[in-house]
Short mmCIF file of C-alpha atoms in Angstrom, two decimals:
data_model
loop_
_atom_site.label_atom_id
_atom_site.label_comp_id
_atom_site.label_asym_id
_atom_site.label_seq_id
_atom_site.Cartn_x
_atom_site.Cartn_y
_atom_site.Cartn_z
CA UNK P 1126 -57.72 -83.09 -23.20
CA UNK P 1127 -61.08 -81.90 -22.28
CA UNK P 1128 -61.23 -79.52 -18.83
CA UNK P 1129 -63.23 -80.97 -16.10
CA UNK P 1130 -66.33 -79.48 -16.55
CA UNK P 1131 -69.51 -79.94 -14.72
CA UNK P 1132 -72.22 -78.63 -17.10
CA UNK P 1133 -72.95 -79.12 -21.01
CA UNK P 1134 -73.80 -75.69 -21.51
CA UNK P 1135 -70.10 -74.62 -19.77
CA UNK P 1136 -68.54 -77.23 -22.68
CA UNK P 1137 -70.40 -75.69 -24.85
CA UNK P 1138 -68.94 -72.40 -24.28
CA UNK P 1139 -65.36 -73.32 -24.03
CA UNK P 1140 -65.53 -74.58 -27.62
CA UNK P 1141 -66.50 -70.46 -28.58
CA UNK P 1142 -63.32 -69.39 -26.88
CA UNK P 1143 -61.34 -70.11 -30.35
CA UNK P 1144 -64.02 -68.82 -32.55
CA UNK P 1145 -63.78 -66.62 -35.49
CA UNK P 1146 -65.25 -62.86 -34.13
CA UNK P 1147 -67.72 -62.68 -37.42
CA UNK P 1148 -69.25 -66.08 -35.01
CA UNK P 1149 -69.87 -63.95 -32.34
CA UNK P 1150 -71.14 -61.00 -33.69
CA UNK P 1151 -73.86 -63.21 -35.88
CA UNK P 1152 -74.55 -65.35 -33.19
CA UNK P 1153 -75.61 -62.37 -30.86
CA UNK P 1154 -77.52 -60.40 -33.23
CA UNK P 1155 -79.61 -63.52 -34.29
CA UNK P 1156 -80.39 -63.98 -30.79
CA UNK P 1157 -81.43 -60.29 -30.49
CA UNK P 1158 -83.65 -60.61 -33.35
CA UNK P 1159 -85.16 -64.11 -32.37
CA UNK P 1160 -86.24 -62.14 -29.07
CA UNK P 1161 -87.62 -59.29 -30.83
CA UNK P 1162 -89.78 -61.59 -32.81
CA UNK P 1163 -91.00 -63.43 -30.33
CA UNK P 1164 -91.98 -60.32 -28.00
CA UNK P 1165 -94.52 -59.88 -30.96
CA UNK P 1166 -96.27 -62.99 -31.14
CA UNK P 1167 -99.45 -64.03 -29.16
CA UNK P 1168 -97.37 -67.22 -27.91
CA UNK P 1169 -95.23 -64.97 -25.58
CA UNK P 1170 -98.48 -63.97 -23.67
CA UNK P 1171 -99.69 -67.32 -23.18
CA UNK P 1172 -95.93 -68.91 -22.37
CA UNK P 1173 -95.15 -65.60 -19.71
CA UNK P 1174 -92.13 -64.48 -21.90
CA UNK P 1175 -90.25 -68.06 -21.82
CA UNK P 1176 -88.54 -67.29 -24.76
CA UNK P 1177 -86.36 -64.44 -23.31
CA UNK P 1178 -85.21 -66.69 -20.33
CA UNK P 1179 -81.93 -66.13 -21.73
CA UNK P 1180 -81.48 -62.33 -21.26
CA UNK P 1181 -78.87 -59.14 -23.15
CA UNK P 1182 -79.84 -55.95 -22.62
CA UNK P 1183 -78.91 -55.15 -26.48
CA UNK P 1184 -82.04 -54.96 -27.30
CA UNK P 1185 -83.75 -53.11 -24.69
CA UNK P 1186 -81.03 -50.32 -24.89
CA UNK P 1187 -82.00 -49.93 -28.85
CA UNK P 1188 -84.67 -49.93 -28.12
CA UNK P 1189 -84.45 -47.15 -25.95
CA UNK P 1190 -82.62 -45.38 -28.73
CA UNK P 1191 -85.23 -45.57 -31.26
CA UNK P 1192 -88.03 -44.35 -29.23
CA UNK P 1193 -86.31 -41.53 -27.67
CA UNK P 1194 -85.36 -40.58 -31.43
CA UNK P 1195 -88.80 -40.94 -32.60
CA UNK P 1196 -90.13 -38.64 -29.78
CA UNK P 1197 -86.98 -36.30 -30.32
CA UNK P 1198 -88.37 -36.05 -34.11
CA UNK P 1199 -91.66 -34.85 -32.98
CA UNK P 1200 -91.46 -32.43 -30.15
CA UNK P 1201 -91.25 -28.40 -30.57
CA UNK P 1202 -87.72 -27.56 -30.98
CA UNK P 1203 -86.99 -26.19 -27.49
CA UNK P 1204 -88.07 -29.68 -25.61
CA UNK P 1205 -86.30 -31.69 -28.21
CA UNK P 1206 -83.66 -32.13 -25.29
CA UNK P 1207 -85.54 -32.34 -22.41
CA UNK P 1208 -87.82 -35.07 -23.99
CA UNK P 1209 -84.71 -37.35 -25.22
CA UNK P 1210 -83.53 -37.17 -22.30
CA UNK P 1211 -86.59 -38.31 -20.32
CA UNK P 1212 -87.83 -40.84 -22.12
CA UNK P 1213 -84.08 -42.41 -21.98
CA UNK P 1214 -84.29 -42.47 -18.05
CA UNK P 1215 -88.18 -43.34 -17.41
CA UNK P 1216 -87.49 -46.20 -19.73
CA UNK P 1217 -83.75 -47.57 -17.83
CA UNK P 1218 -85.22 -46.17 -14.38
CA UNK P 1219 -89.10 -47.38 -14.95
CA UNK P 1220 -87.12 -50.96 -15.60
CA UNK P 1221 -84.89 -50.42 -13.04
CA UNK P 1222 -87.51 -50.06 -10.14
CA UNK P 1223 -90.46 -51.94 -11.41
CA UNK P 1224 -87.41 -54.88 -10.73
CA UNK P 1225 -86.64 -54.14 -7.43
CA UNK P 1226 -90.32 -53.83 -6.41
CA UNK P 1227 -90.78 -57.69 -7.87
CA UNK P 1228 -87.72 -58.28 -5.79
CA UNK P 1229 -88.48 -56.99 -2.62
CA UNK P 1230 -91.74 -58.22 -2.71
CA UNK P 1231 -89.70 -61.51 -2.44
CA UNK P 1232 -89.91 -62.42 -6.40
CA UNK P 1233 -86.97 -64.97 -7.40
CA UNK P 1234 -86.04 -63.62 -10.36
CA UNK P 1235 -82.68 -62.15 -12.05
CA UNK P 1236 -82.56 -58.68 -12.10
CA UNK P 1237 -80.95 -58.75 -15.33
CA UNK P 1238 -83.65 -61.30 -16.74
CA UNK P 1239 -87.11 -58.60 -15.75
CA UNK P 1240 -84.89 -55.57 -16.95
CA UNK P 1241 -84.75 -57.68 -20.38
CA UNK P 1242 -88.27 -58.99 -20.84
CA UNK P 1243 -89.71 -55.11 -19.24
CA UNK P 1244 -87.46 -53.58 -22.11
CA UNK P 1245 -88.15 -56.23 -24.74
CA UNK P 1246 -91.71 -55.56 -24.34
CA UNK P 1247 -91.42 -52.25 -25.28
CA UNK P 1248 -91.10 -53.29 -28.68
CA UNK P 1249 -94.40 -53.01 -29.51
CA UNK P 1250 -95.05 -49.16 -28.33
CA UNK P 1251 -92.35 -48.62 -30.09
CA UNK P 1252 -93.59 -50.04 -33.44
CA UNK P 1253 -96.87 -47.77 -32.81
CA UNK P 1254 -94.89 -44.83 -31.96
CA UNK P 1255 -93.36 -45.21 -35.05
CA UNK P 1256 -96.17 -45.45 -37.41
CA UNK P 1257 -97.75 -42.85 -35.87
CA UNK P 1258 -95.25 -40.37 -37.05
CA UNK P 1259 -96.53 -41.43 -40.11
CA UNK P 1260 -99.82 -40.71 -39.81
CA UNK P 1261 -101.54 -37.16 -40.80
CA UNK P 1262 -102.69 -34.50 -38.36
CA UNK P 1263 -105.72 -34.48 -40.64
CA UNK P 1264 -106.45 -38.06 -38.81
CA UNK P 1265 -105.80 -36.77 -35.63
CA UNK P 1266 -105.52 -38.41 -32.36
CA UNK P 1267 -108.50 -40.65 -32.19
CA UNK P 1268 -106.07 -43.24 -34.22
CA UNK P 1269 -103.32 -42.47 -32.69
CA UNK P 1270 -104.85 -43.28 -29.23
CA UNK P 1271 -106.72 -47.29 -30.81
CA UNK P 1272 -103.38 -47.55 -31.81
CA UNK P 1273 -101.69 -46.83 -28.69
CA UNK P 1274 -104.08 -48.89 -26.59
CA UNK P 1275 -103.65 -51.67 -28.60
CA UNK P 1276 -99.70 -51.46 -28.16
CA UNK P 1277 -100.52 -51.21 -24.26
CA UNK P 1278 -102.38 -54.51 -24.70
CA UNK P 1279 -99.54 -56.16 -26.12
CA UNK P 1280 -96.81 -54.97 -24.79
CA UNK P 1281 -98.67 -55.63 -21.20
CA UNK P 1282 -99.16 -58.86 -22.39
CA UNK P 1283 -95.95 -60.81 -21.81
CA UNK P 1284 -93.95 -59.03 -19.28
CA UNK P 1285 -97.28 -59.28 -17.04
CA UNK P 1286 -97.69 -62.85 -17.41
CA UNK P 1287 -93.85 -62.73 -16.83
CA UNK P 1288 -94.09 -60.80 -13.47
CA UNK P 1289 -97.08 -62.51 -12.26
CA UNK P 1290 -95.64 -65.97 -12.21
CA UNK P 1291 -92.76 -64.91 -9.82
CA UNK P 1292 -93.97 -63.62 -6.99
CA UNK P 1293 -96.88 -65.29 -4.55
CA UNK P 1294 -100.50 -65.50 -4.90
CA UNK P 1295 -101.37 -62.89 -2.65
CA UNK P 1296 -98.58 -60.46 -4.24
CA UNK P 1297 -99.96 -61.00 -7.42
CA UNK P 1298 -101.36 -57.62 -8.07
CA UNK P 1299 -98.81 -55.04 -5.95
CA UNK P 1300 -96.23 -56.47 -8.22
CA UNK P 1301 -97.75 -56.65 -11.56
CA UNK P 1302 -99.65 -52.90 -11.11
CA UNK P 1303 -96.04 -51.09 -11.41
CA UNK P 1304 -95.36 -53.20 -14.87
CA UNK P 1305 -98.63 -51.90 -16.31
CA UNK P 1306 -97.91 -48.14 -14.60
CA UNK P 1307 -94.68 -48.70 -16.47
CA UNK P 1308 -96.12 -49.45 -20.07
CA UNK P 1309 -98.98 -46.58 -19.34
CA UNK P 1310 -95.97 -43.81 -18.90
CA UNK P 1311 -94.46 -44.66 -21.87
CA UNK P 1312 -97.95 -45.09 -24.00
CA UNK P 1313 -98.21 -41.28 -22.30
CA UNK P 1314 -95.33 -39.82 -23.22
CA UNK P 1315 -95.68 -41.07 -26.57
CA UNK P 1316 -99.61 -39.93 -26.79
CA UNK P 1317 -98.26 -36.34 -25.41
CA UNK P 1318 -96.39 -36.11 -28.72
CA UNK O 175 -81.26 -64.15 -6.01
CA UNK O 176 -79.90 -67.26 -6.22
CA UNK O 177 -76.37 -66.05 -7.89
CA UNK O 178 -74.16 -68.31 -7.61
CA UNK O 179 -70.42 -67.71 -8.68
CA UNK O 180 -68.48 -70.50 -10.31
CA UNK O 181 -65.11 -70.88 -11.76
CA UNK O 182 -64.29 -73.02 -14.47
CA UNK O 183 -61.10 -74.44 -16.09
CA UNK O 184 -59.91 -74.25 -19.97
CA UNK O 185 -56.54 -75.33 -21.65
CA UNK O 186 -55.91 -74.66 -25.02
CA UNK O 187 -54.31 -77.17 -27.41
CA UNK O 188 -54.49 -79.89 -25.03
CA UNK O 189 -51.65 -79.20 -22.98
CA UNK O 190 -51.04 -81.39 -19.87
CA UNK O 191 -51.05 -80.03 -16.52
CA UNK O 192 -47.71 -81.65 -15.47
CA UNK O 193 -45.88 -80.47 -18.39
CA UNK O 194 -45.56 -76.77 -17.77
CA UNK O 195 -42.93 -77.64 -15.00
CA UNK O 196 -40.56 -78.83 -18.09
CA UNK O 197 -41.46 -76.48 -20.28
CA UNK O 198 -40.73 -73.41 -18.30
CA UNK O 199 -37.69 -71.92 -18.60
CA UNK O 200 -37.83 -72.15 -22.15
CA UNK O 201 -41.31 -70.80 -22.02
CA UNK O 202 -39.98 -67.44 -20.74
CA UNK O 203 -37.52 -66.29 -23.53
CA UNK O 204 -40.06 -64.81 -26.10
CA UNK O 205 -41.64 -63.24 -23.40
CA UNK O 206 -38.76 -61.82 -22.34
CA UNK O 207 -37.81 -60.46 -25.93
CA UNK O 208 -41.02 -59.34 -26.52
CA UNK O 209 -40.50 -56.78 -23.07
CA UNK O 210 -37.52 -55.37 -24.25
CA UNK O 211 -38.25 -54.48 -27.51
CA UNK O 212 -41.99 -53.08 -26.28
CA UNK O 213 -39.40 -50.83 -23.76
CA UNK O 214 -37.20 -49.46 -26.63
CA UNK O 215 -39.25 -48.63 -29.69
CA UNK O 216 -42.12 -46.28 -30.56
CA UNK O 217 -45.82 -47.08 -30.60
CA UNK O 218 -46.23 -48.11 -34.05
CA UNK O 219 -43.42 -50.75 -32.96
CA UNK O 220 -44.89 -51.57 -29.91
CA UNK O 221 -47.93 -52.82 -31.25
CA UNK O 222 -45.91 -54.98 -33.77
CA UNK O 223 -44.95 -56.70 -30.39
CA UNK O 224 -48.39 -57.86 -29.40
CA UNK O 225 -49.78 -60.99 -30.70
CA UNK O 226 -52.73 -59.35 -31.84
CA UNK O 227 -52.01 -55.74 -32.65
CA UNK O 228 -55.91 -55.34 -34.48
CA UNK O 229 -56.95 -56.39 -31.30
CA UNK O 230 -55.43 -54.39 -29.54
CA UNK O 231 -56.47 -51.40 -32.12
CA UNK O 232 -60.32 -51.98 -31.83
CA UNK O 233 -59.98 -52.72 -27.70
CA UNK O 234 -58.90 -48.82 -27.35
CA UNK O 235 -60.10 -47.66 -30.40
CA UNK O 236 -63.96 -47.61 -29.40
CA UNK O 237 -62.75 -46.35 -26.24
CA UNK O 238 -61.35 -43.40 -28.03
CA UNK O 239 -64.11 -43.36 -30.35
CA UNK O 240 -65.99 -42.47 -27.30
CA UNK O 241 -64.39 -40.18 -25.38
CA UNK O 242 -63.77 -38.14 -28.24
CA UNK O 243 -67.67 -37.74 -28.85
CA UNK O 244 -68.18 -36.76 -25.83
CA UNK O 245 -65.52 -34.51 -24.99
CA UNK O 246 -65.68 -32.99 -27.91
CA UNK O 247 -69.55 -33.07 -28.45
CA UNK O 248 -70.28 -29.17 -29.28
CA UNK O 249 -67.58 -29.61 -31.67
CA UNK O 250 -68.41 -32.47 -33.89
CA UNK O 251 -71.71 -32.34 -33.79
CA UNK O 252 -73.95 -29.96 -33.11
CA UNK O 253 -77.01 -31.96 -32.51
CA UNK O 254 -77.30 -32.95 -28.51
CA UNK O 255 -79.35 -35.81 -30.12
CA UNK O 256 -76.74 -37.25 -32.05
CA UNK O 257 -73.80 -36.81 -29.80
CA UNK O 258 -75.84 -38.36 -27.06
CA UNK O 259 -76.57 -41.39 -29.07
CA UNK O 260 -73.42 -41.46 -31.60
CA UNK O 261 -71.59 -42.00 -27.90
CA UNK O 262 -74.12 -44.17 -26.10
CA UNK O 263 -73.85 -46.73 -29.72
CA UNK O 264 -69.58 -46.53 -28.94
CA UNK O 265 -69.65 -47.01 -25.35
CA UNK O 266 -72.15 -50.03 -25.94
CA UNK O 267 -69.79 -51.26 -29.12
CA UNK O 268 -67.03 -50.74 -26.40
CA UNK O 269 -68.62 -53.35 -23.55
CA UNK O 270 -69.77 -55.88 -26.38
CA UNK O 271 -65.85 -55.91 -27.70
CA UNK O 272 -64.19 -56.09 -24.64
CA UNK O 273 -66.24 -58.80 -23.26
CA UNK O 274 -66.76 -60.67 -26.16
CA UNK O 275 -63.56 -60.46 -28.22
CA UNK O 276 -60.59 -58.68 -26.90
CA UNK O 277 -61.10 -60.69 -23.21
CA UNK O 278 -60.94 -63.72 -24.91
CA UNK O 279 -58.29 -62.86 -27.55
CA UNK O 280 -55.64 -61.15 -25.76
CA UNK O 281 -55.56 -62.58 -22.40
CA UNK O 282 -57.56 -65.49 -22.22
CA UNK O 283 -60.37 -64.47 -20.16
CA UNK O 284 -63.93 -64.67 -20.22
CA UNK O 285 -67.30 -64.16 -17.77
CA UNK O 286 -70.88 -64.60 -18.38
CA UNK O 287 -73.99 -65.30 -17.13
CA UNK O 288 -75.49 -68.55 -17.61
CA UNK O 289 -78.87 -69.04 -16.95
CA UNK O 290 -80.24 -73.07 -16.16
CA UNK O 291 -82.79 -74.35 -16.92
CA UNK O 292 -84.72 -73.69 -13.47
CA UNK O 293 -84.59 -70.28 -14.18
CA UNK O 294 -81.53 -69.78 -11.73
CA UNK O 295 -78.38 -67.56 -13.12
CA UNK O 296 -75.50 -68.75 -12.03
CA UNK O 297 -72.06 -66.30 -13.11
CA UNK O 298 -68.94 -68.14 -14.75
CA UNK O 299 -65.69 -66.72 -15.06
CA UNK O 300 -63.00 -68.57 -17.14
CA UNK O 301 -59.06 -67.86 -17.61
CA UNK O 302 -56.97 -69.65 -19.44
CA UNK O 303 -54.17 -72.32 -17.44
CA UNK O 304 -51.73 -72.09 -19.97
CA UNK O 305 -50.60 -68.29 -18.94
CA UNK O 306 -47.64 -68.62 -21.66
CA UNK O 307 -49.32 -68.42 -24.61
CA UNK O 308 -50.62 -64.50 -23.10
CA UNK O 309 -48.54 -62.19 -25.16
CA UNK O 310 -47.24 -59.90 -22.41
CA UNK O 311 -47.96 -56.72 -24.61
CA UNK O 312 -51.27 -57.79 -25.37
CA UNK O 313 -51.76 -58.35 -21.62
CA UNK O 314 -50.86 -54.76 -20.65
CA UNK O 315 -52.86 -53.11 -23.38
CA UNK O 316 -55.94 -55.13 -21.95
CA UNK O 317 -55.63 -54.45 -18.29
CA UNK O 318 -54.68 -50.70 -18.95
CA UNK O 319 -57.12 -50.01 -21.29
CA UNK O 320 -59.58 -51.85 -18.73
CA UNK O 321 -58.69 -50.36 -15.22
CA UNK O 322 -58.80 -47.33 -16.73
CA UNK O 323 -61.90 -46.78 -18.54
CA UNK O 324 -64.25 -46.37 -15.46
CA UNK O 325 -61.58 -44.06 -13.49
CA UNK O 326 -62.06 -41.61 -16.62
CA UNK O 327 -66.02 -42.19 -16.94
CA UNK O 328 -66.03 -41.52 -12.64
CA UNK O 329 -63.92 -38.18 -13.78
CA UNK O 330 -66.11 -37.30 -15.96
CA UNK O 331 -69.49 -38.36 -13.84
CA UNK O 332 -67.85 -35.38 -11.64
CA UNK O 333 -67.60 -32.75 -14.04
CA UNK O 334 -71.13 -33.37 -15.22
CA UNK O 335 -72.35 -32.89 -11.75
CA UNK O 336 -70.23 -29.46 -11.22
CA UNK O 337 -71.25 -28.29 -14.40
CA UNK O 338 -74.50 -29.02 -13.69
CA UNK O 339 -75.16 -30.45 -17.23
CA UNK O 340 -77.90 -32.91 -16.13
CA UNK O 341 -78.94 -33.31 -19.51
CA UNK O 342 -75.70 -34.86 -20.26
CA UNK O 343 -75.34 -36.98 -17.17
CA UNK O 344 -76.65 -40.41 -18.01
CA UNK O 345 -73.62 -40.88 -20.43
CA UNK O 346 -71.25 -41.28 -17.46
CA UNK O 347 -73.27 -43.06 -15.34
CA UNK O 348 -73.96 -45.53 -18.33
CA UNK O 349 -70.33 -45.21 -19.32
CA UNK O 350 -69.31 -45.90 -15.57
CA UNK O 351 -72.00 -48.94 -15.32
CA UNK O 352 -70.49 -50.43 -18.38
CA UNK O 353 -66.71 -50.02 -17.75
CA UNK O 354 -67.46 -51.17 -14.31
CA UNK O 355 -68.81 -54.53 -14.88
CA UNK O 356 -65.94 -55.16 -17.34
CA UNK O 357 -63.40 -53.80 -14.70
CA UNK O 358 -65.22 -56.06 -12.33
CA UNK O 359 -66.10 -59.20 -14.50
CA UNK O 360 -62.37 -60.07 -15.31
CA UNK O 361 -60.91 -59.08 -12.46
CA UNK O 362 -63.07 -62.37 -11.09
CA UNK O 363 -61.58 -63.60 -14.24
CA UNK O 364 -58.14 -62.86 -12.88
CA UNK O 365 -58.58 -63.35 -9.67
CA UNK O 366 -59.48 -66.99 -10.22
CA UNK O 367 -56.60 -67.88 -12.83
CA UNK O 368 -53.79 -66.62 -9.98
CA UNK O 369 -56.20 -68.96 -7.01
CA UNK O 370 -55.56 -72.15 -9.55
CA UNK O 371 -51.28 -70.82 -10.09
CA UNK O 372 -51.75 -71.13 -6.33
CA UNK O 373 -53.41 -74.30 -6.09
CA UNK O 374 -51.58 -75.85 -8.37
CA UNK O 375 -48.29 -74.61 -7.03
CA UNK O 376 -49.44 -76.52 -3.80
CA UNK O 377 -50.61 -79.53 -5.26
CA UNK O 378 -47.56 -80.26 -6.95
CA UNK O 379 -45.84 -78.79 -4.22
CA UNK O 380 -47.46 -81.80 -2.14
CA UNK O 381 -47.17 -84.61 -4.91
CA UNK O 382 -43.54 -84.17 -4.65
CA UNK O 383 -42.65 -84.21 -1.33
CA UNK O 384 -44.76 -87.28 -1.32
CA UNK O 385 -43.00 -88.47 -3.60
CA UNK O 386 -39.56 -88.14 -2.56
CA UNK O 387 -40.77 -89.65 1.25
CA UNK O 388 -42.27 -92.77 -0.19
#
């Protein structure tokens, strides 16, 4: 006997209650890694992040992890804790209140969905961070910082389209300046490195 | 925002709402059993009384898995790095389990956020009708193990503070933020399976003094 249910999606979901756990583990992960793919094309910056409409914070928080252990790996051995540390909480915080700032500035939007697509789009400083532990001293910074700005572009690129489209017209720019502040601290604290 | 809270049926195995009222009284003997011997034999035997003792296992054992990182951080590892994030991976394995698997496993339960396709989020909590098919082992492993993870992670939030180990502190307050929405998500859960006992109580209640007038 089916329960009296309202929406597909709901019906959907009630059918998952039985389901093997293997289901559930796959079934999130894919949807982790369909989101971190599509943070990195061009489509998400022309479609304002549609793609992550469905929001987990899963990825965000690894996110997280992996550049605070990248940063960890390169700074002087008596910051190594301080600088884990703060990139961990400018990241969660930075999220935290560039959110509430689109929401008091009368933005309809989830709080859980703009802490997803901010920390999604991290993805890409992230990726630079990362090869630039590769790269030799000999090259120097000059690289480092192309590469870094052209993160910033990206990474800019989706959640600011994504921000933009929620609040009005003449709130435009007060809420989408914090989002870019946002990726610029992080670009920093990476750069500092 | 635009939350809006909603809570939804399920019955498992097709079971008719009327029939319960039958079915009752014999409903309650393995339940009863299973109480007594959970009362007289040791822990290995008391998880032989759940339904789903691996369940059970992995519902505290990530908890523990946790707790013992961090308690015992200096210990284990010596790396701030790795304790930091060797806990932060549990706690997060912790949440995922709880709300994904051992919710739905050993009591029935389950809450999420859906979003629609006009962008709003709407939260859904679901609980099972048929509360005899809830092993009553399985039940009190859950809601122990549930109520009190975030009293420990407030406890230790506390310590942190007086010990003024700031570099530490976002472990609690992640490990409080995560045990509380659990804590809070299936209370909901909860909250909403005893409303529908109630209603249902009442409806039937109604139908048959209806009945027995006309």
């Amino acid at each position: 006997m089916d329960a009296p249910l309202s929406s597909e999606r709901a019906v959907d979901c009630i059918g998952t209650l039985d389901e093997p756990v293997v289901d559930t583990i796959m079934r999130d992960l894919r949807s982790v890694g369909k989101k971190l793919y599509y943070v990195m094309l061009p489509r998400s910056r022309s479609e304002a992040g549609a793609g992550l409409k469905q929001w987990d914070l899963w990825g965000p928080l690894f996110l997280c992890l992996i550049l605070s252990i990248i940063l960890w790996a390169n700074a002087p051995e008596n910051q190594q804790e301080v600088v884990f540390g703060l990139v961990y909480v400018i990241v969660w915080l930075g999220a935290v209140v560039v959110t509430f700032n689109a929401l008091l500035l009368g933005g309809k939007i989830s709080f859980f969905q703009s802490v997803c697509v901010l920390g999604y789009c991290i993805c890409p400083l992230v990726l630079a961070a990362f090869a630039c532990l590769f790269l030799p001293s000999s090259i120097g910074s000059i690289v480092k910082f192309i590469l870094m700005l052209i993160a910033l572009h990206w990474a800019t690129g989706a959640s600011v389209g994504f921000m933009s489209e929620l609040v009005a017209e003449d709130r435009k720019a007060l809420a989408v300046y914090p989002v870019w502040l946002f990726y610029v601290a992080i670009a920093w604290l990476i750069l500092l490195n | 925002m635009g939350d809006d809270l909603k809570f939804v049926d399920s019955e498992m195995g097709g079971v008719p709402s009327t029939a319960p009222s039958s079915v009752a009284p014999t409903g309650r003997g393995p339940v009863g059993q299973a109480d007594m011997a959970e009362s007289t034999s040791s822990s290995m035997g008391f998880l032989k009384t759940a339904k789903h003792p691996v369940v059970c296992c992995f519902h505290l054992g990530f908890k523990l898995a946790a707790l013992i990182t961090f308690i015992f951080s200096g210990i284990i590892f010596s790396n701030f790095i790795v304790n930091f994030v060797v806990t932060t991976v549990f706690l997060a394995f912790d949440f995922w389990t709880v709300k994904n698997v051992t919710g739905r496993l050993l009591v029935g339960m389950r809450w999420w956020n859906d979003i629609k396709e006009d962008g709003t989020s709407e939260w859904i909590f679901e609980s099972l009708t048929d509360e005899r098919q809830i092993n009553s082992t399985d039940k009190n492993v859950f809601w122990a193990g549930l109520w009190l993870w975030p009293v420990a992670w407030v406890v230790f939030l506390f310590v942190e503070i007086f010990r003024l180990q700031f570099t530490y502190l976002p472990i609690p307050i992640m490990g409080l933020i995560l045990a509380g929405s659990n804590t809070i998500g299936y209370w909901k859960c909860s909250k909403d399976a005893k409303d529908k006992v109630r209603q249902w109580a009442q409806h039937n209640a109604v139908r048959a003094v209806v009945g027995s007038v006309i």
